[in-house]
Short mmCIF file of C-alpha atoms and ligand atoms in Angstrom, two decimals:
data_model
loop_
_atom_site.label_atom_id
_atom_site.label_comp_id
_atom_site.label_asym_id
_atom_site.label_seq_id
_atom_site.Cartn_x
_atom_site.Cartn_y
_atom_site.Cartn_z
CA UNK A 1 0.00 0.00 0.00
CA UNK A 2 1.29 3.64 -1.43
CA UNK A 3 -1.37 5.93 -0.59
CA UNK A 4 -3.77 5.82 2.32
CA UNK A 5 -6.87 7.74 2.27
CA UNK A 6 -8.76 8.45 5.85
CA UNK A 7 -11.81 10.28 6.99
CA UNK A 8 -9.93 13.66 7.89
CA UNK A 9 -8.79 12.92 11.40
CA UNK A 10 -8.88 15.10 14.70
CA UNK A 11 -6.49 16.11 17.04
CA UNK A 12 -8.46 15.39 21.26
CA UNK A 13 -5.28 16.80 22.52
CA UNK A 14 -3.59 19.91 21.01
CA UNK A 15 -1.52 23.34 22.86
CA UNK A 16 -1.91 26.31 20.44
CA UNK A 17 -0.55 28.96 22.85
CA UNK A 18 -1.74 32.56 21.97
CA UNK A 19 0.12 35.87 20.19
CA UNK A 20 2.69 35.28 18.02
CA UNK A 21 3.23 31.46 19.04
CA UNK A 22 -0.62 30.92 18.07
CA UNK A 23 -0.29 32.79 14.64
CA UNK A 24 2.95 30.42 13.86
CA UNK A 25 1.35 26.59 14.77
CA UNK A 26 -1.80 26.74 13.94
CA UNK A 27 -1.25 26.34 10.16
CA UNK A 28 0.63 23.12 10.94
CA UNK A 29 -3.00 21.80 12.66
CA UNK A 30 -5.38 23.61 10.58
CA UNK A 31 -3.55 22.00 7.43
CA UNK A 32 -4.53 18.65 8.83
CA UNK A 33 -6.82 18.46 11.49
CA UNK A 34 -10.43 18.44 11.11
CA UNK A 35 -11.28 19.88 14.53
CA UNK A 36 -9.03 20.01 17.64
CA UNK A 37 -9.59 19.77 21.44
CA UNK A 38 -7.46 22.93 22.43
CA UNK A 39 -5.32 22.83 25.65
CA UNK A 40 -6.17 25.72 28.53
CA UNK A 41 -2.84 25.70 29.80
CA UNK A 42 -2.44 29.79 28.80
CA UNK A 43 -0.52 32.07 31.19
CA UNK A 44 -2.95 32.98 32.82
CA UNK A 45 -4.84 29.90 32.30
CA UNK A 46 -8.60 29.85 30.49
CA UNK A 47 -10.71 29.26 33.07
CA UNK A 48 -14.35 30.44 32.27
CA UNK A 49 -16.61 30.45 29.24
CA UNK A 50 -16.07 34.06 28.35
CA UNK A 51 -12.29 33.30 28.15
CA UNK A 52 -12.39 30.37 25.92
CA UNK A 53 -15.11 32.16 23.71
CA UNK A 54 -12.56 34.95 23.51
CA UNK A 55 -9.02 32.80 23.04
CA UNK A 56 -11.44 30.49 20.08
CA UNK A 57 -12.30 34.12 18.43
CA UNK A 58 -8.35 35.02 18.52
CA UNK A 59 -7.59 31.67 16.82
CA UNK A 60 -10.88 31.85 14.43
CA UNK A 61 -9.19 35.35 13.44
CA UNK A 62 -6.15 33.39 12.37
CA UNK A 63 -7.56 30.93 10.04
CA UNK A 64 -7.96 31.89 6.49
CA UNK A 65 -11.59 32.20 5.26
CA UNK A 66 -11.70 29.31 3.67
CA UNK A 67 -10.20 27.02 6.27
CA UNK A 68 -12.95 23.89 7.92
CA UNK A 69 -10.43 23.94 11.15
CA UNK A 70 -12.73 24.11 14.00
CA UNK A 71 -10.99 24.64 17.55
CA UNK A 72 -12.72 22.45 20.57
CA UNK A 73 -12.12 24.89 23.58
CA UNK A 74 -12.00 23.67 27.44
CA UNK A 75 -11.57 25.05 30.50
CA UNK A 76 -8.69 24.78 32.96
CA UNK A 77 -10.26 23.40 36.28
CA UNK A 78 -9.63 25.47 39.37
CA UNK A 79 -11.07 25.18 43.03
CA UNK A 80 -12.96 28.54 42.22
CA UNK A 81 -14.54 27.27 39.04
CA UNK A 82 -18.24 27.87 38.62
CA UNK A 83 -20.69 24.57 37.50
CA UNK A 84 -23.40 27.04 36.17
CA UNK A 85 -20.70 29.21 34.21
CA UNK A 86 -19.40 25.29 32.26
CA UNK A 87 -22.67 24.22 32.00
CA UNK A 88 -23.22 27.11 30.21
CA UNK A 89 -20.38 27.00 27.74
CA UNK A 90 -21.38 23.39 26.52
CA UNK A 91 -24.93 23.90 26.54
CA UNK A 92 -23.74 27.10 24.03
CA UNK A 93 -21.20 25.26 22.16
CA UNK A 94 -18.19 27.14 23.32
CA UNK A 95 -16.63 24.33 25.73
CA UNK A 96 -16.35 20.92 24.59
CA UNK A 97 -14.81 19.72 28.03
CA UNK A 98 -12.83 20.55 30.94
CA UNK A 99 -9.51 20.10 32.03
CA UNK A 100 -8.09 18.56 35.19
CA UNK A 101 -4.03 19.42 35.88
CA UNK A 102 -3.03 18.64 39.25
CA UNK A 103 -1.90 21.92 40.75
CA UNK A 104 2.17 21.84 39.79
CA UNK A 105 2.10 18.48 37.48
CA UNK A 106 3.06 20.62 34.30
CA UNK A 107 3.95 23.26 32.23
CA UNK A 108 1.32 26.38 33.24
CA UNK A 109 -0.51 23.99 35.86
CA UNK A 110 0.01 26.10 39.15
CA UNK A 111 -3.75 27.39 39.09
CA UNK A 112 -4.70 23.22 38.82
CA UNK A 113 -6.76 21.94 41.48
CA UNK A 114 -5.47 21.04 44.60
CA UNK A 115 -7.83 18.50 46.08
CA UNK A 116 -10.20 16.99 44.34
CA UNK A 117 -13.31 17.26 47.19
CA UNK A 118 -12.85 20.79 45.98
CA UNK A 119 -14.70 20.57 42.73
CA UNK A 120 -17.16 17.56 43.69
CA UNK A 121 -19.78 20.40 42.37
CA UNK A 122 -18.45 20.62 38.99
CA UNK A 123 -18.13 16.60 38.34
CA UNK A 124 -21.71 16.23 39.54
CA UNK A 125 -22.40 18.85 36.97
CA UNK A 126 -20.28 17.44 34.28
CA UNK A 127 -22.09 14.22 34.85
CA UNK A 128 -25.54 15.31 34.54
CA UNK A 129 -24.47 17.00 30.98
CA UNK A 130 -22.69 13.73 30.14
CA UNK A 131 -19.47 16.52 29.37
CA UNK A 132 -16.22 14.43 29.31
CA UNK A 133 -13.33 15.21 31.94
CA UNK A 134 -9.76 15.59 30.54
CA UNK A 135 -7.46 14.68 32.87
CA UNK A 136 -3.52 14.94 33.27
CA UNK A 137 -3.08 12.38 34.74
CA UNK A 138 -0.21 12.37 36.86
CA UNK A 139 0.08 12.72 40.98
CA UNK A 140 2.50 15.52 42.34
CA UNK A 141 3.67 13.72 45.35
CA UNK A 142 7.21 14.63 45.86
CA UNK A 143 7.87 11.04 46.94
CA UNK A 144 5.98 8.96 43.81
CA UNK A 145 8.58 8.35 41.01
CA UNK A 146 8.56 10.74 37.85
CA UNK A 147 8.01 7.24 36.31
CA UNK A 148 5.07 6.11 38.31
CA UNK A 149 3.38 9.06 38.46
CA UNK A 150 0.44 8.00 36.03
CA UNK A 151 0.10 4.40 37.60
CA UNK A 152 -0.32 6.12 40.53
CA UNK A 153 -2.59 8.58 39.75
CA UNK A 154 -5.38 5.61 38.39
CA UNK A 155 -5.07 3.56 41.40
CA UNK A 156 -5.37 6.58 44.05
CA UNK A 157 -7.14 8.95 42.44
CA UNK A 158 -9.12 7.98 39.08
CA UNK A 159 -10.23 4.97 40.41
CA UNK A 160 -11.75 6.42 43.27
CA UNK A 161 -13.38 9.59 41.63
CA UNK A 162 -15.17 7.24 38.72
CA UNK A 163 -16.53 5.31 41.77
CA UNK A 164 -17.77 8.68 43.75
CA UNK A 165 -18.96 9.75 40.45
CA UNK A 166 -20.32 7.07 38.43
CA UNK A 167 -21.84 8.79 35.25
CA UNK A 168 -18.85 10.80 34.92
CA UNK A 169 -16.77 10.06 31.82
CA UNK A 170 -13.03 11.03 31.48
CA UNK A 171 -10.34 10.71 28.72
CA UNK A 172 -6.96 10.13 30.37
CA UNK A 173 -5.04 12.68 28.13
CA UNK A 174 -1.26 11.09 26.71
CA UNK A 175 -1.34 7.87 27.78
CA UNK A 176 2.07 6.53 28.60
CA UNK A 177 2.02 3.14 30.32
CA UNK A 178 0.76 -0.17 30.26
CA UNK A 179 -1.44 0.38 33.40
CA UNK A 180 -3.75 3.10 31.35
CA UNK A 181 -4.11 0.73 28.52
CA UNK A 182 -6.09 -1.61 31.12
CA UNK A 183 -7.49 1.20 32.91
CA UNK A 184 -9.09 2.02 29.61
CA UNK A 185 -10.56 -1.26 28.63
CA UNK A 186 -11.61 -1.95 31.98
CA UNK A 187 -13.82 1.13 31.32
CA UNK A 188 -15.32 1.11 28.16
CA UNK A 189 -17.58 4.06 26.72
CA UNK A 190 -17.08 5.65 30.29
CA UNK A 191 -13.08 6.07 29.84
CA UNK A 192 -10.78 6.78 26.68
CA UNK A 193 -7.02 7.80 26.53
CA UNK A 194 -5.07 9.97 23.57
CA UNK A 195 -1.92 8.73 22.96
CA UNK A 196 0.99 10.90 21.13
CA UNK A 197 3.37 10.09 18.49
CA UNK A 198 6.32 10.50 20.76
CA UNK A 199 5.25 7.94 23.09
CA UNK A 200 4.63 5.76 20.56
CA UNK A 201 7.70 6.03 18.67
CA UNK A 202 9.82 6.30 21.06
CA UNK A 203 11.19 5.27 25.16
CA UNK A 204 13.24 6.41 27.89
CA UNK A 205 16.26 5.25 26.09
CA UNK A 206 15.77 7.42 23.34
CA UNK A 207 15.92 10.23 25.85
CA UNK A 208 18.54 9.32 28.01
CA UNK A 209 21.09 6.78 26.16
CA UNK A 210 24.23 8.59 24.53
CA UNK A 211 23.44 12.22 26.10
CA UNK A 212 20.14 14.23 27.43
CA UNK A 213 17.61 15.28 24.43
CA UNK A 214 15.98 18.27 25.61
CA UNK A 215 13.36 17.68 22.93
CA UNK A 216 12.50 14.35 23.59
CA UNK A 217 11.23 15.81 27.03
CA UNK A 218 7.28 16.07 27.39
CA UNK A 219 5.17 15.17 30.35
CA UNK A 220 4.46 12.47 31.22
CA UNK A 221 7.99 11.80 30.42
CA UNK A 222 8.87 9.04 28.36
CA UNK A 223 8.34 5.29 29.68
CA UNK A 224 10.37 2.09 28.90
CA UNK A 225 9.94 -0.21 25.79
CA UNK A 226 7.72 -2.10 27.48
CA UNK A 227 4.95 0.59 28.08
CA UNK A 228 5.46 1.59 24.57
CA UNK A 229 4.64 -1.73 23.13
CA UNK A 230 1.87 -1.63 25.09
CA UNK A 231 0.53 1.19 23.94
CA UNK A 232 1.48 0.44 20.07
CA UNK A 233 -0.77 -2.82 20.73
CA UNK A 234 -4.05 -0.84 22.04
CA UNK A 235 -3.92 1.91 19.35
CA UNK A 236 -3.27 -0.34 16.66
CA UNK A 237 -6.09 -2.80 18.02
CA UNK A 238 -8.91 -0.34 16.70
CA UNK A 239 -10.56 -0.47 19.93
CA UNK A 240 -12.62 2.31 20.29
CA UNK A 241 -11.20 3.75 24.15
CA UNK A 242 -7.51 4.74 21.94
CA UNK A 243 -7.74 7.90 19.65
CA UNK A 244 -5.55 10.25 18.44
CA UNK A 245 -3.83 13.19 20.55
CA UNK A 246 -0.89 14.61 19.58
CA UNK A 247 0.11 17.05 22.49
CA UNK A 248 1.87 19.10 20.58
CA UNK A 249 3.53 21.69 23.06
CA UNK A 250 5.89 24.12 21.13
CA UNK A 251 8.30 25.68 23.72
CA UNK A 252 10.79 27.80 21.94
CA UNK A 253 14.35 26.18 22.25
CA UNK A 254 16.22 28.42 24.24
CA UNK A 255 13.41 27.23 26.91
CA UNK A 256 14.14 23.81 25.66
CA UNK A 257 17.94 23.61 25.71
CA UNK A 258 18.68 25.11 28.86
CA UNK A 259 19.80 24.14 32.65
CA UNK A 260 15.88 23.61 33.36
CA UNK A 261 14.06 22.76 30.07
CA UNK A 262 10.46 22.80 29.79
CA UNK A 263 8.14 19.79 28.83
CA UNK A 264 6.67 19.61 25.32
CA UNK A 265 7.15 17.88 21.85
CA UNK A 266 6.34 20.22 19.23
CA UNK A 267 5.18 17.64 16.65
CA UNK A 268 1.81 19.67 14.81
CA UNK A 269 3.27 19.24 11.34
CA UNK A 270 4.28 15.87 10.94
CA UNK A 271 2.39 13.93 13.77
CA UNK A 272 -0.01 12.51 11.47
CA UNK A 273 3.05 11.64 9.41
CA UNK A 274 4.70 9.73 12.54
CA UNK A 275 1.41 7.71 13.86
CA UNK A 276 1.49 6.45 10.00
CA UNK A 277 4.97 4.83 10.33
CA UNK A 278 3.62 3.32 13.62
CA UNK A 279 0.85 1.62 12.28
CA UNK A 280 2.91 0.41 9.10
CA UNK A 281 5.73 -0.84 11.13
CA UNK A 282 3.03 -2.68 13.34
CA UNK A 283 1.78 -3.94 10.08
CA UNK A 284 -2.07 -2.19 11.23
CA UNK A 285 -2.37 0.25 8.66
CA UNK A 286 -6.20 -0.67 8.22
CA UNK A 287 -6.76 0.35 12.02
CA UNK A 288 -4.94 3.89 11.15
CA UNK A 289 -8.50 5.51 10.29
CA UNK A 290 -10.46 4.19 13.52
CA UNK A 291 -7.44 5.35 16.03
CA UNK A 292 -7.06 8.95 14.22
CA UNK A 293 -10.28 9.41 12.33
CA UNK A 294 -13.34 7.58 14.23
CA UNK A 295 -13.44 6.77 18.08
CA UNK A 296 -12.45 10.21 18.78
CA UNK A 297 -15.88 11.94 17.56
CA UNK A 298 -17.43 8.90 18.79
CA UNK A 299 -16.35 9.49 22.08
CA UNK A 300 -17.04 12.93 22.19
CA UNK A 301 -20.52 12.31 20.18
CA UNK A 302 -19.81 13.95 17.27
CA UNK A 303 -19.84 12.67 13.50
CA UNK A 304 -16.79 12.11 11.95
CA UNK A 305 -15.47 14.76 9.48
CA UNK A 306 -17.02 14.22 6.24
CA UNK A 307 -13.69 14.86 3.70
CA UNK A 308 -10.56 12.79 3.40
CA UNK A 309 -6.82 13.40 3.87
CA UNK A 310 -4.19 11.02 1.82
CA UNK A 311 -1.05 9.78 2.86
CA UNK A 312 1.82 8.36 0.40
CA UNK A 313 5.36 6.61 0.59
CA UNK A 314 7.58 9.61 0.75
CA UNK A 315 11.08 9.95 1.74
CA UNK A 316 10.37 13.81 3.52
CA UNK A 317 13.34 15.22 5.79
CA UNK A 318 12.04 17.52 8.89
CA UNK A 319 13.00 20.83 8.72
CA UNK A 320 15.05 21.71 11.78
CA UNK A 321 13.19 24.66 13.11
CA UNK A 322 10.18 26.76 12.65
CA UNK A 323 10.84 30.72 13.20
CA UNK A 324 8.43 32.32 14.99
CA UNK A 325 8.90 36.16 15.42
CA UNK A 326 12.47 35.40 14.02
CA UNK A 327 15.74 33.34 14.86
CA UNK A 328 15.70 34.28 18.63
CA UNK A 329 12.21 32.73 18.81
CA UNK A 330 13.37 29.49 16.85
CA UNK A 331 10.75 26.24 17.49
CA UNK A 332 12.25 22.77 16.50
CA UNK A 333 9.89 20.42 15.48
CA UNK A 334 10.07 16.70 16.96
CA UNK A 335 12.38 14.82 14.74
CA UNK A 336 13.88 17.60 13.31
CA UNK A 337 16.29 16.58 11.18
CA UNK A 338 15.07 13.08 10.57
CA UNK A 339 13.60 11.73 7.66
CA UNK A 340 9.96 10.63 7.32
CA UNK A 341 8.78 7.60 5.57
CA UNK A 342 5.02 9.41 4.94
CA UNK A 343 3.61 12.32 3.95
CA UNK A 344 0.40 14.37 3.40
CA UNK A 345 -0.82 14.64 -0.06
C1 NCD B 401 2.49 20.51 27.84
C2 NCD B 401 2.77 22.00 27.58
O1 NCD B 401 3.91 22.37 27.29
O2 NCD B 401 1.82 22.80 27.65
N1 NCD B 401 3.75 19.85 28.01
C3 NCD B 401 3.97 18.52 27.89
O3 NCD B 401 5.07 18.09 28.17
N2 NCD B 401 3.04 17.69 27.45
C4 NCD B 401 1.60 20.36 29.00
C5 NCD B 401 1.01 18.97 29.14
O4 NCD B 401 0.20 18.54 28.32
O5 NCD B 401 1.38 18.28 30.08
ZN1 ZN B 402 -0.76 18.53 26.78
#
């Protein structure tokens, strides 16, 4: 197989940032995407309807007229945030879901909540409304492991809160371990996970063996082979709980390459590129289209997009940065560098 035509996928799991850092990614998504779920992680974070109406207007501005590219805007859950003001948003159309960070787990995520009892209001709301919870899922105790962090995190608290809450559904956003692939099909229709290229694609090893790669650093971090086979197993199964999330995160790379680099893969323009070569190598190219294209909207209860995008066999090197007010301001892509196997027609 050459070519590979899918229903135009989505992306459940996308940062766009805002100013000049918006005005530079977005192409790569909009090119590609149908629709995606956008982040709230802004400084300072989007935390009520009128701020996500406002931050979807400023990336609506952006698009060209004739561009389908529909951001899905959330909310960044706080202790002080309001049930009737979300119920409001998705009963409008403006929020698609909320987000749960646990105050301090990533980048922008000091406003996050810090215990859960705190918003018991707002999942009783989002359960009535049947509006999904996104959920970083990661605990911030100083003594858990940076590697066990997401285990964790289902066993103490997911677990729990799906039992205190039981009409609540929840996507557990970048998947990383073998544990959340369970977790997931121990839930179906009630749970679903996004999984990025970079944890697919790659393992702790790749980060760590033969020097630091400041790139290669996202949260959660990078898990051994193990996990990753695991994960290349669920996605390429078909099963409806695995869809397609990139996480794209563009940090610029003096934030990246320096003593304390931030987390984030920027991987917008050639993520649907890299999930190809995953499939193919796992010899599951026929489950590429149901992982990126169909139990995302299905989740969420929305149709899939209507048009197509095509794939082909192309050798296509990565280009090693994107500028975005200028050199000073330099993004590099995941892979940079690297060549490609697939690209968009
Ligand atoms: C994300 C970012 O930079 O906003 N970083 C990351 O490593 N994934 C935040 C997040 O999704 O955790
Ligand atoms: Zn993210």
């Amino acid at each position: 197989m050459d070519t590979l035509t899918l229903h135009r996928p989505d992306d459940w799991h996308l940062h766009l940032r805002d100013g000049a850092m918006l005005a530079a990614v977005l192409p790569d998504s909009a090119a590609i995407m149908g629709r995606a779920v956008v982040m709230p992680n802004l400084v300072p974070p989007v935390v009520t309807t009128a701020q996500a109406a406002a931050y979807r207007e400023r990336i609506r501005s952006l698009l060209p007229p004739d561009s389908r590219f529909e951001p899905l805007m959330t909310v960044y859950l706080t202790d002080q945030s309001d049930p009737q003001d979300i119920e409001a948003g998705y009963v409008d159309g403006v929020l698609s879901a909320v987000k749960l960070y646990p105050a301090g787990a990533t980048t922008n995520s000091d406003a996050g909540v810090t215990t859960l009892g705190r918003v018991g209001r707002v999942l009783e709301r989002l359960e009535r409304l049947g509006m999904p919870l996104l959920v970083h899922g990661e605990v911030t105790d100083p003594d858990i492991d940076i590697f066990d962090r997401e285990a964790v995190f289902l066993d103490r608290v997911l677990a729990p809160l799906l039992a205190r809450h039981p009409a609540l559904r929840v996507v557990v956003e970048h998947a990383t371990t073998s544990q959340a692939v369970d977790f997931v099909r121990a839930h179906p229709g009630r749970v679903g996970c996004t999984v990025t290229p970079q944890h697919l694609l790659l393992n702790r090893n790749d980060l760590l063996v033969g020097g630091i790669k400041p790139h290669l650093y996202c949260l959660p971090v990078l898990k051994r082979a193990a996990h990753q086979q695991a994960l290349i197993a669920a996605v390429t199964s078909g099963e409806p709980g695995f869809f397609l999330g990139t996480d794209s995160a563009p940090h610029t790379v003096h934030r990246k390459e320096t003593a304390v680099g931030c987390a984030g893969c920027y991987s917008a323009p050639i993520a649907l590129q890299l999930y190809a070569q995953v499939f193919d190598q796992a010899h599951a190219l026929d489950k590429l289209d149901a992982f990126a294209s169909l139990n995302g909207p299905a989740f969420y209860g929305l149709p899939a997009n209507r048009d197509t995008v095509t794939l082909e066999r192309a050798w296509v090197v990565v280009p090693n940065r994107l500028e975005i007010t200028g050199p000073a301001s330099a993004v590099r892509p995941l892979m940079a560098g690297q060549t490609l196997a697939w690209r968009v027609r």
